[in-house]
Amino acid sequence: MKVFCGRANPTTGSVEWLEEDEHYDYHQEIARSSYADMLHDKDRNIKYYQGIRAAVNRVKDRGQKALVLDIGTGTGLLSMMAVTAGADYCYAIEVFKPMADAAVKIVEKNGFSDKIKIINKHSTEVTMGPDGDMPCRANILITELFDTELIGEGALPSYEHAHRHLVQENCEAVPHRATVYAQLVESRRMWSWNKLFPIPVHTSCGEQVIIPPLELERCPGAPSVYDIQLNQVSSADFTVLSDVLPMFSVDFSKQVSSSAACHSRQFEPVASGRAQVVLSWWDIEMDPEGKIKCSMAPFWAHSDPEELQWRDHWMQCVYFLPQEEPVVQGSSIYLVAHHDDYCVWYSLQRTSPEKDRRVYPARPVCDCQAHLLWNRPRFGEINDQDRTDQYIQGLRTVLKPDSVCLCVSDGSLLSLLAHHLGAEQVFTVESSAASYRLMKKCPGSQHSQADLTDWFHDGISSLGHRLVLISFLKETTRTTSLLLSPADTSIFKANHLEDKINIIEKRPELLTSADLEGKKISLLLGEPFFTTSLLPWHNLYFWYVRTAVDQHLGPGAVVMPQTASLHAVVVEFRDLWRIRSPCGDCEGFDVHIMDDMIKRALDFRESKEAEPHPLWEYPCRCLSEPQQILTFDFRQPVPPHLIHAEGSIELRRPGRSHGAVLWMEYHLTPDNTVNTGLLKSVEDKVVLCT
């Protein structure tokens, strides 16, 4: 059956109705899953297999039947390992129906249907008894319910329920234990992903500084973890302030609690500095003795860096402290790890949390709106002084003393730059509710759950255009309110510009002459950046806006950026190819059925669409020269005809063509370009923007 789905086109800003298969969401979920990445994780697979064999042997040595409960079975791989290791029977639970259906076929194809039962339910819905899903409790519990944060996929509630209702007391568990580690660091680069730094602007009247609102400085930031490939962060980008600290452990063979808790570790800083960021990861021990261990540690904390396993389904965590705090080498302090049933966060305390009751009882939540509007890459982009200087240079070229400017970007600081550089009048359009509130919000106002929901959705959709794209080649209801105190300030108010920059809250295409006080615009500005943009070309929405406001532009009006161009280069990835590579055989088990399922899902649509990736995290080498694909002239309205390009890219070096990296370049003026992707090519390697 076909259904019509309405979708907002982020490039044009229009709503499009598309005919979709009724199972489109399933196809998308499968295509974007990490199943292939997990099955390519050789270290994970081997350690699980070793742990399962050991657990089955311990049960057999006690003269018992080995009855296995496998929660989140996926392909059924771990259950098949258990049966091969001698388990008498496995109950494999998988809540996602397409995956459960595939697991049934994979188990049958590998000859294990008589010993593995696939249960398509959430583990909390599994029934026990003669007429239930399981006739009796299991004595071996196998799970793979972990994410980069360890508990973000609901591992604690699932374990808690399983121990109460599905497994025997003191059962064998694989993995047996998990331990979370943390390391305190100072890092201006990482801190720039969380806070707005003062921005100097050199003008004819001297240096002006754009300062962040006090509320933004005090805000604890976004509550979500920032998971990244920490091995790709240069050691020059942070200063270690502590040793690696084991923060807390979870024994999965015993009753697990999902209740909120905190765990503190006293330590002496190994260097003096400003504590800003906590780097965190975990390891899992597959056996009670801890001899079979799988570690997520970055290379500098790994027991065997030479054997470091690349993986993207589990990475490392970056947590931002609520505020930066000075620490002194040798002066004892406490790092506190807090967690609820799904999230972890950190704080520093000068005294023992057991004595000092100022332990944060709830996870931090953004109350300044900036972290809901700007994601971490966007914060880094705004804090990039070199990038800001390019816009300043471009503005100096096009600004005149009588310039009437209109800035069209979400939550951009271009309007402040234009004012400081001498524009006669500046208007800025903020169509996003979150961006309007950040730039000019009313103190003392109360906001409802609906407002907060708007901010949330605005925030999560904001990924920024400094992401580059990979087009993989085909071959390879809780009530909430927030009361803002009278001390709250907007960016405009913090910089005493609330009466000097006119802010308009509406969609640009709905602008009227009255909104612009009857004036004609002589300079139209954009970064461009919009909260709805995910792929680089989505920010071409600026071109459609430029077309919509054409009637408001005066004779000889200047548009900045003047033009944009789309570029591409064919690359060979060192590791990222694994997330789309077929598995075929995994540890001796045939999983072609899963490969076929993912291929069908990709062929449905996803293989025709590019994926956003922050490519500084994923090393690659270029096989072709960078090539300009398309150009877009913002000085003219969007043409009525289709813009397209056809051609070929010559491969200059041997290698495996895993995909094409695509990015946008914005030409502010003929002599000034902002590049959002490739910075330079060093022999056969690619150097990309962060």
XYZ file of C-alpha atoms in Angstrom:
690
model
C 0.000 0.000 0.000
C 1.203 3.518 -0.792
C 0.733 6.544 1.455
C 1.255 10.282 0.943
C 3.783 11.916 3.258
C 4.247 15.634 3.619
C 7.852 16.766 4.031
C 9.426 20.184 4.272
C 12.128 20.597 1.659
C 14.955 22.297 3.582
C 16.492 23.681 0.383
C 13.373 25.408 -0.966
C 11.462 25.855 2.271
C 8.340 24.394 0.671
C 6.258 21.403 1.756
C 6.316 18.525 -0.708
C 3.912 15.587 -0.799
C 5.565 12.333 -1.740
C 4.157 8.873 -2.373
C 5.876 6.428 -0.035
C 5.711 2.748 0.750
C 3.810 2.136 3.995
C 6.954 0.536 5.399
C 9.177 3.507 4.522
C 10.086 4.121 8.177
C 11.215 0.495 8.537
C 13.361 0.778 5.419
C 14.954 3.960 6.717
C 15.638 2.468 10.160
C 17.302 -0.585 8.639
C 19.336 1.410 6.140
C 20.696 3.757 8.807
C 21.360 1.044 11.364
C 24.789 -0.006 12.615
C 24.261 -3.737 12.173
C 27.047 -4.053 9.599
C 29.440 -1.987 11.705
C 28.804 -4.208 14.737
C 29.340 -7.410 12.782
C 32.569 -6.046 11.304
C 33.802 -5.443 14.869
C 36.120 -8.448 15.069
C 37.272 -7.649 18.602
C 33.693 -7.468 19.869
C 32.702 -10.708 18.159
C 35.694 -12.716 19.378
C 35.388 -11.483 22.975
C 31.668 -12.261 23.088
C 32.304 -15.736 21.665
C 35.014 -16.404 24.266
C 32.812 -15.125 27.091
C 29.833 -17.189 25.961
C 31.919 -20.376 25.753
C 33.248 -19.766 29.278
C 29.763 -19.092 30.696
C 28.272 -22.222 29.104
C 31.169 -24.304 30.441
C 30.698 -22.957 33.980
C 27.016 -23.912 33.913
C 27.762 -27.347 32.468
C 30.461 -27.916 35.088
C 27.748 -27.483 37.736
C 25.763 -30.257 36.085
C 23.011 -27.909 34.854
C 21.405 -27.380 31.499
C 22.545 -24.170 29.856
C 19.422 -22.069 29.200
C 20.232 -18.766 27.540
C 18.301 -15.502 27.391
C 19.633 -13.219 24.640
C 18.120 -9.711 24.867
C 18.438 -7.606 21.729
C 19.547 -10.503 19.569
C 19.639 -8.611 16.256
C 20.786 -11.178 13.696
C 20.765 -13.956 16.305
C 24.573 -14.092 16.172
C 25.170 -14.370 19.932
C 22.496 -17.051 20.303
C 24.095 -19.092 17.531
C 27.431 -18.715 19.310
C 25.821 -19.993 22.517
C 24.343 -23.087 20.864
C 27.642 -23.799 19.129
C 29.343 -23.487 22.540
C 27.001 -26.171 23.957
C 23.937 -24.276 25.231
C 20.847 -26.480 25.431
C 18.382 -23.787 24.380
C 18.271 -20.042 23.651
C 15.435 -17.550 23.928
C 16.406 -14.663 21.653
C 14.436 -11.434 22.073
C 14.271 -8.798 19.338
C 11.675 -5.991 19.464
C 12.258 -4.605 15.935
C 10.061 -6.767 13.717
C 12.044 -6.597 10.449
C 15.168 -7.613 12.356
C 13.329 -10.350 14.238
C 12.020 -11.730 10.932
C 15.550 -11.693 9.528
C 16.886 -13.420 12.654
C 14.364 -16.254 12.206
C 15.635 -16.814 8.658
C 19.311 -16.534 9.637
C 18.890 -19.003 12.499
C 17.078 -21.414 10.181
C 19.684 -21.078 7.429
C 22.470 -21.884 9.890
C 20.622 -24.945 11.209
C 19.719 -23.768 14.720
C 15.912 -23.507 14.540
C 15.463 -26.418 16.933
C 17.476 -24.726 19.679
C 16.815 -21.006 19.227
C 13.437 -19.329 19.639
C 13.120 -15.774 18.312
C 10.670 -13.727 20.393
C 9.490 -10.534 18.690
C 8.756 -8.501 21.811
C 10.357 -6.028 24.146
C 12.013 -7.979 26.967
C 9.659 -6.357 29.508
C 6.703 -7.946 27.666
C 8.063 -11.491 27.675
C 5.843 -13.908 29.588
C 6.967 -16.805 31.782
C 5.337 -20.201 32.388
C 4.044 -23.291 30.568
C 1.938 -21.180 28.197
C 4.324 -18.239 28.061
C 7.198 -17.211 25.824
C 9.650 -18.939 28.179
C 8.738 -22.025 30.234
C 11.279 -21.211 32.954
C 13.964 -18.708 33.907
C 17.276 -18.766 32.094
C 20.596 -19.262 33.866
C 22.732 -17.445 31.273
C 22.008 -13.852 30.301
C 23.557 -12.530 27.107
C 22.998 -8.947 25.994
C 24.354 -6.300 23.688
C 22.283 -3.310 24.810
C 25.056 -0.744 24.944
C 25.718 2.520 23.206
C 28.667 4.906 23.378
C 27.418 6.133 26.768
C 26.895 2.495 27.900
C 23.385 3.051 29.301
C 21.805 5.260 26.616
C 19.844 2.426 24.985
C 18.112 1.508 28.233
C 20.508 -1.191 29.422
C 19.827 -0.560 33.137
C 16.004 -0.881 33.021
C 16.297 -3.931 30.770
C 18.749 -5.664 33.106
C 16.677 -4.684 36.135
C 13.549 -6.279 34.673
C 15.397 -9.358 33.413
C 16.841 -10.141 36.843
C 13.458 -9.744 38.497
C 11.420 -11.751 36.028
C 13.438 -13.666 33.415
C 16.675 -15.102 34.818
C 17.757 -17.073 37.862
C 19.417 -15.446 40.846
C 23.191 -15.043 40.374
C 22.961 -16.200 36.789
C 25.936 -16.182 34.468
C 26.031 -12.973 32.454
C 27.904 -12.125 29.263
C 29.237 -9.541 29.574
C 29.796 -10.015 33.279
C 30.720 -6.465 34.204
C 31.097 -2.970 32.732
C 33.277 -0.168 34.082
C 33.012 3.493 33.132
C 36.234 5.551 33.072
C 36.783 9.305 32.990
C 39.635 11.719 32.456
C 39.509 15.430 33.212
C 41.023 17.765 30.612
C 41.350 21.395 29.630
C 40.602 21.966 25.967
C 39.860 25.272 24.302
C 38.849 23.441 21.143
C 36.328 21.155 22.823
C 35.109 23.913 25.143
C 34.368 25.948 21.995
C 31.759 23.306 21.152
C 29.792 24.264 24.266
C 30.274 27.977 25.027
C 30.274 31.202 23.028
C 33.613 32.990 23.226
C 34.045 36.778 23.028
C 34.537 37.784 19.390
C 36.829 40.759 18.652
C 35.871 42.995 15.729
C 38.420 45.547 14.526
C 36.608 48.668 13.299
C 37.596 52.177 12.245
C 36.655 53.313 15.748
C 38.836 50.738 17.460
C 38.254 47.203 18.631
C 34.719 46.123 19.502
C 34.026 42.813 21.239
C 30.862 40.758 20.825
C 30.287 39.195 24.223
C 28.024 36.271 25.135
C 25.020 36.885 27.396
C 25.627 36.137 31.050
C 22.866 33.542 30.927
C 24.672 31.658 28.161
C 27.927 31.722 30.143
C 26.146 30.315 33.197
C 24.135 27.735 31.254
C 25.233 24.121 31.935
C 24.728 23.313 28.258
C 22.927 20.608 26.360
C 22.124 17.530 28.445
C 23.113 15.027 25.781
C 26.507 13.392 25.504
C 28.762 14.317 22.572
C 30.035 11.044 21.147
C 33.041 11.310 18.845
C 36.019 9.374 17.519
C 38.334 10.618 20.257
C 41.345 8.998 18.607
C 41.124 11.670 15.890
C 41.403 14.570 18.357
C 44.981 15.793 18.344
C 46.828 15.551 21.659
C 47.756 19.201 21.092
C 44.068 20.101 21.430
C 43.796 19.242 25.130
C 45.775 19.201 28.352
C 45.350 16.210 30.650
C 44.458 17.285 34.200
C 43.872 13.858 35.778
C 44.817 10.253 35.460
C 42.235 7.887 34.016
C 39.710 7.352 36.833
C 37.406 4.302 37.141
C 34.122 6.006 38.038
C 31.640 3.163 38.509
C 30.994 -0.449 37.583
C 27.876 -2.505 36.925
C 27.799 -6.245 37.687
C 25.358 -7.730 35.197
C 25.212 -11.130 36.895
C 23.383 -9.618 39.881
C 20.316 -7.481 40.390
C 20.811 -4.154 38.586
C 19.186 -0.888 39.614
C 18.067 1.792 37.163
C 17.598 4.360 39.931
C 19.518 7.628 39.767
C 22.887 7.505 41.512
C 26.200 9.323 41.772
C 29.725 7.990 42.163
C 32.664 10.141 43.253
C 36.414 9.701 42.904
C 38.915 11.767 44.845
C 42.063 12.584 42.895
C 44.963 14.984 42.719
C 45.261 16.843 39.399
C 48.407 15.934 37.487
C 48.611 19.516 36.158
C 47.136 22.896 37.004
C 44.614 24.334 34.604
C 40.980 25.028 33.862
C 38.812 21.946 34.197
C 36.342 22.091 31.323
C 35.757 18.703 29.776
C 35.451 15.090 30.913
C 36.497 12.433 28.405
C 34.817 9.126 29.129
C 34.637 5.559 27.852
C 33.957 2.092 29.184
C 35.091 -1.477 28.985
C 33.220 -4.749 29.402
C 34.622 -7.891 30.999
C 33.077 -11.017 29.548
C 34.016 -13.290 32.466
C 34.081 -12.947 36.288
C 37.902 -13.102 36.342
C 38.247 -10.169 33.934
C 40.506 -12.085 31.557
C 38.301 -11.450 28.497
C 37.975 -7.690 28.119
C 36.665 -5.450 25.366
C 37.749 -1.817 25.767
C 36.523 1.432 24.213
C 39.562 3.348 25.509
C 41.299 5.817 23.173
C 44.812 4.945 22.098
C 46.607 6.785 24.937
C 44.660 4.842 27.588
C 44.431 1.487 25.784
C 46.297 -1.505 27.177
C 47.392 -2.519 23.665
C 47.233 0.460 21.271
C 48.607 -1.634 18.409
C 45.512 -3.848 18.576
C 43.051 -0.939 18.782
C 39.771 -1.886 17.096
C 38.062 0.747 14.958
C 34.336 0.929 15.552
C 31.628 3.499 14.997
C 28.763 1.910 16.925
C 30.738 2.484 20.150
C 32.965 5.545 20.321
C 34.052 7.781 23.208
C 32.176 10.459 25.133
C 32.812 14.149 25.637
C 30.992 15.679 28.612
C 31.112 19.382 29.390
C 31.247 20.505 33.006
C 28.477 22.972 33.960
C 31.177 25.646 34.338
C 34.923 25.631 33.910
C 36.769 25.492 37.217
C 40.423 26.082 38.127
C 42.292 23.084 39.505
C 45.733 23.036 41.064
C 48.243 20.252 40.653
C 48.438 18.108 43.767
C 45.385 19.732 45.417
C 42.782 17.053 46.054
C 39.360 17.357 44.415
C 36.365 15.109 43.635
C 35.052 14.149 40.215
C 31.434 13.023 40.444
C 29.672 10.854 37.852
C 25.889 11.124 38.006
C 23.474 8.952 36.108
C 19.787 8.211 35.820
C 18.317 5.301 33.882
C 19.517 6.570 30.483
C 22.058 9.411 30.871
C 25.396 10.205 32.496
C 26.767 13.634 33.453
C 29.690 14.929 35.513
C 30.515 17.615 38.068
C 33.519 18.683 40.154
C 33.345 19.167 43.918
C 35.886 20.492 46.384
C 34.646 18.358 49.273
C 33.322 14.829 49.563
C 29.815 14.487 48.092
C 28.887 12.417 51.135
C 29.580 15.487 53.315
C 28.559 18.182 50.859
C 24.915 17.906 49.876
C 25.386 20.217 46.865
C 25.323 17.236 44.543
C 23.403 18.003 41.382
C 20.218 15.911 41.781
C 19.124 16.204 38.152
C 20.945 16.248 34.876
C 21.784 19.674 33.447
C 19.319 21.239 31.020
C 19.933 24.194 28.719
C 18.092 27.295 29.917
C 19.681 29.843 27.554
C 18.272 28.427 24.285
C 21.657 28.628 22.531
C 22.319 24.905 22.998
C 18.900 24.161 21.552
C 19.547 26.314 18.489
C 23.232 25.576 17.881
C 24.626 22.090 18.018
C 28.255 21.419 18.978
C 29.734 21.873 15.459
C 27.811 25.124 15.085
C 29.247 26.466 18.357
C 32.704 25.603 17.045
C 31.948 27.332 13.759
C 30.827 30.568 15.432
C 33.901 30.490 17.693
C 36.255 30.077 14.722
C 37.955 33.481 14.641
C 39.569 32.825 11.247
C 36.140 32.200 9.763
C 34.734 35.316 11.434
C 37.620 37.357 10.042
C 36.722 36.193 6.539
C 33.198 37.558 6.972
C 34.597 40.793 8.408
C 36.903 41.150 5.427
C 34.014 40.489 3.047
C 31.788 43.005 4.831
C 34.482 45.677 4.693
C 34.554 45.203 0.917
C 30.804 45.643 0.338
C 29.632 47.885 3.205
C 29.004 51.588 2.678
C 28.145 54.226 5.295
C 24.557 54.376 4.016
C 24.101 50.600 3.734
C 20.738 49.202 4.794
C 21.408 45.556 5.579
C 19.101 42.573 5.819
C 20.609 39.475 7.434
C 18.936 36.165 6.612
C 20.357 33.276 8.662
C 19.218 31.542 11.852
C 20.922 32.812 15.005
C 23.750 34.419 13.050
C 26.087 37.092 14.399
C 26.443 38.701 10.954
C 24.002 41.443 11.914
C 26.254 42.433 14.844
C 29.297 42.451 12.580
C 27.498 44.635 10.038
C 26.481 47.114 12.735
C 29.974 47.335 14.229
C 31.490 47.831 10.774
C 29.373 50.896 10.110
C 26.094 49.935 8.439
C 23.494 52.699 8.663
C 20.687 50.297 9.564
C 20.525 46.545 10.106
C 17.504 44.251 9.945
C 17.727 40.562 10.762
C 15.086 37.927 10.111
C 14.730 35.098 12.624
C 12.167 32.611 11.357
C 13.164 30.033 13.971
C 11.457 30.518 17.337
C 14.611 29.404 19.138
C 16.834 31.846 17.264
C 14.474 34.757 17.931
C 14.433 33.989 21.644
C 18.217 33.728 21.733
C 18.825 36.976 19.894
C 16.012 38.957 21.553
C 13.965 37.259 24.228
C 11.711 38.937 26.733
C 12.911 38.789 30.352
C 10.611 37.396 32.971
C 8.471 35.445 30.509
C 7.139 31.991 31.207
C 7.313 29.304 28.577
C 5.193 26.211 28.326
C 5.898 22.664 27.309
C 4.926 23.556 23.730
C 7.567 26.309 23.678
C 10.199 23.947 25.032
C 9.202 21.363 22.443
C 9.657 23.973 19.702
C 13.114 24.821 21.037
C 14.018 21.147 21.209
C 13.001 20.437 17.631
C 14.668 23.606 16.396
C 17.822 22.600 18.229
C 18.135 19.005 17.104
C 17.564 19.923 13.481
C 20.502 22.332 13.528
C 23.605 20.551 12.264
C 25.391 23.349 10.474
C 26.816 23.472 6.963
C 30.371 22.686 7.996
C 29.525 19.003 7.762
C 30.742 17.380 4.586
C 28.834 14.585 2.905
C 29.570 11.094 1.698
C 27.571 9.641 -1.139
C 28.505 5.982 -0.861
C 29.062 4.284 -4.183
C 26.598 1.505 -4.846
C 29.302 -1.072 -5.398
C 31.019 -1.119 -2.236
C 4.029 13.816 27.740
C 5.336 15.406 30.737
C 4.113 18.944 31.680
C 7.002 21.366 31.896
C 7.436 25.109 32.255
C 10.459 27.364 32.423
C 10.495 30.698 34.221
C 13.122 33.089 32.948
C 14.462 35.439 35.613
C 14.650 39.209 35.081
C 18.442 38.877 34.859
C 18.153 36.952 31.597
C 19.617 38.743 28.594
C 19.706 38.223 24.838
C 22.788 38.489 22.658
C 21.593 41.905 21.435
C 20.962 43.178 24.954
C 24.275 41.853 26.283
C 25.981 43.901 23.580
C 23.702 46.975 24.029
C 22.296 46.591 20.540
C 18.644 45.833 21.294
C 17.618 49.281 19.977
C 20.133 49.368 17.135
C 19.359 46.150 15.240
C 15.818 45.494 14.085
C 14.831 41.870 14.586
C 11.880 40.464 12.645
C 10.279 37.178 13.676
C 8.724 35.740 10.543
C 9.603 33.707 7.509
C 11.649 35.781 5.050
C 9.226 35.247 2.178
C 6.489 36.896 4.278
C 8.401 40.150 4.744
C 6.499 43.319 3.974
C 7.674 46.818 3.270
C 6.323 47.836 6.663
C 8.639 45.303 8.342
C 11.533 47.144 6.713
C 10.146 50.565 7.634
C 9.550 51.298 3.957
C 13.255 51.122 3.142
C 14.939 49.271 0.328
C 17.731 46.839 1.156
C 21.142 47.671 -0.254
C 23.016 44.679 1.245
C 21.523 41.201 1.703
C 23.641 39.017 4.015
C 23.711 35.334 4.884
C 26.314 32.888 6.176
C 24.183 30.952 5.107
C 23.037 28.823 8.050
C 19.556 27.514 8.816
C 18.409 25.244 11.610
C 16.569 23.006 9.130
C 19.727 22.250 7.150
C 21.316 18.839 7.326
C 23.130 18.485 4.004
C 25.372 21.283 2.664
C 23.073 22.175 -0.240
C 20.143 22.607 2.150
C 21.610 26.005 2.939
C 20.771 26.981 -0.643
C 17.533 27.980 1.036
C 19.314 31.339 1.166
C 18.956 31.536 -2.637
C 15.211 30.929 -2.438
C 14.953 33.560 0.284
C 16.957 35.976 -1.862
C 14.436 35.342 -4.655
C 11.472 35.857 -2.304
C 12.768 39.219 -1.031
C 13.806 40.478 -4.478
C 11.059 43.130 -4.377
C 12.656 44.631 -1.254
C 16.120 45.023 -2.810
C 17.088 48.455 -4.005
C 18.789 49.270 -7.316
C 22.320 47.908 -7.354
C 21.786 45.925 -4.147
C 24.679 43.657 -3.183
C 24.199 40.057 -2.051
C 26.824 38.391 0.155
C 27.773 35.662 -0.448
C 27.655 36.413 -4.150
C 27.891 32.825 -5.353
C 28.328 29.294 -4.068
C 29.772 26.134 -5.574
C 29.408 22.438 -4.876
C 32.608 20.379 -4.948
C 33.429 16.676 -4.803
C 36.396 14.356 -4.481
C 36.477 10.551 -4.644
C 38.046 9.006 -1.555
C 39.168 5.746 -0.005
C 38.297 5.570 3.688
C 40.572 3.897 6.159
C 37.658 2.541 8.206
C 34.336 4.261 7.549
C 33.554 1.911 4.653
C 32.715 -0.759 7.232
C 29.358 0.808 8.089
C 28.080 -0.007 4.568
C 30.092 -3.114 3.697
C 28.317 -6.498 3.493
C 29.323 -8.974 6.206
C 28.630 -12.288 4.490
C 30.181 -14.632 7.026
C 30.633 -13.592 10.646
C 32.652 -15.844 12.964
C 31.606 -18.849 10.862
C 27.893 -17.953 10.703
C 26.152 -17.036 7.447
C 24.489 -13.606 7.751
C 23.887 -12.937 4.059
C 20.192 -12.547 4.791
C 20.951 -9.447 6.856
C 23.160 -8.089 4.069
C 20.317 -8.569 1.593
C 17.827 -6.877 3.938
C 20.060 -3.821 4.342
C 20.709 -3.674 0.585
C 16.976 -3.706 -0.160
C 16.436 -0.949 2.384
C 19.259 1.108 0.873
C 18.003 0.565 -2.653
C 14.575 1.768 -1.544
C 15.972 5.309 -1.316
C 18.862 5.701 1.099
C 21.603 4.669 -1.338
C 20.556 7.587 -3.545
C 20.974 10.089 -0.730
C 24.125 11.462 0.825
C 24.940 11.081 4.508
C 26.274 13.839 6.766
C 29.530 13.002 8.531
C 32.076 15.180 10.373
C 34.926 13.840 8.291
C 37.729 15.069 10.529
C 36.789 11.991 12.584
C 37.197 9.588 9.650
C 40.615 9.497 7.902
C 40.610 8.995 4.157
C 42.833 9.483 1.100
C 41.716 11.137 -2.111
C 41.797 9.140 -5.333
C 40.858 12.065 -7.575
C 41.477 15.774 -7.735
C 38.788 17.983 -6.171
C 36.232 18.930 -8.794
C 33.640 21.692 -8.949
C 30.247 20.151 -9.712
C 27.750 23.033 -9.721
C 27.708 26.789 -9.207
C 24.894 28.965 -7.861
C 24.688 32.710 -8.515
C 22.977 34.407 -5.595
C 23.165 37.769 -7.359
C 20.273 36.605 -9.531
C 16.974 34.999 -8.474
C 16.615 31.221 -8.703
C 16.212 30.429 -12.424
C 12.998 28.755 -13.586
C 14.898 25.955 -15.330
C 16.527 22.900 -13.753
C 20.177 23.254 -12.769
C 22.107 20.058 -13.386
C 25.528 18.787 -14.305
C 26.818 15.589 -15.865
C 30.350 14.371 -16.191
C 33.017 12.056 -14.889
C 35.804 12.224 -12.337
C 39.171 10.821 -13.296
C 40.858 8.690 -10.649
C 44.495 9.724 -10.326
C 45.643 7.161 -7.767
C 44.999 3.438 -7.228
C 42.764 2.403 -4.355
C 39.252 1.427 -3.383
C 36.626 4.017 -4.329
C 34.464 3.974 -1.233
C 32.575 7.186 -1.869
C 32.520 10.810 -2.905
C 32.946 13.591 -0.375
C 30.858 16.667 -1.185
C 30.997 20.158 0.294
C 29.995 23.747 -0.415
C 32.159 26.808 -0.890
C 30.660 30.271 -0.404
C 32.230 33.115 -2.362
C 31.562 36.197 -0.241
C 33.337 38.449 -2.732
C 35.554 37.656 -5.719
C 38.565 37.570 -3.404
C 37.074 35.987 -0.289
C 35.766 32.412 -0.024
C 34.505 30.447 2.984
C 35.260 26.760 2.456
C 33.140 24.268 4.382
C 34.959 21.112 3.349
C 38.334 20.461 1.770
C 41.031 22.779 3.067
C 43.956 21.377 1.123
C 45.255 18.189 -0.419
C 48.496 16.840 0.998
C 49.792 14.337 -1.560
C 47.150 11.605 -1.498
C 45.531 12.594 1.793
C 42.523 14.797 2.393
C 42.555 17.601 4.950
C 39.038 18.642 5.900
C 37.442 21.403 7.922
C 36.268 20.524 11.397
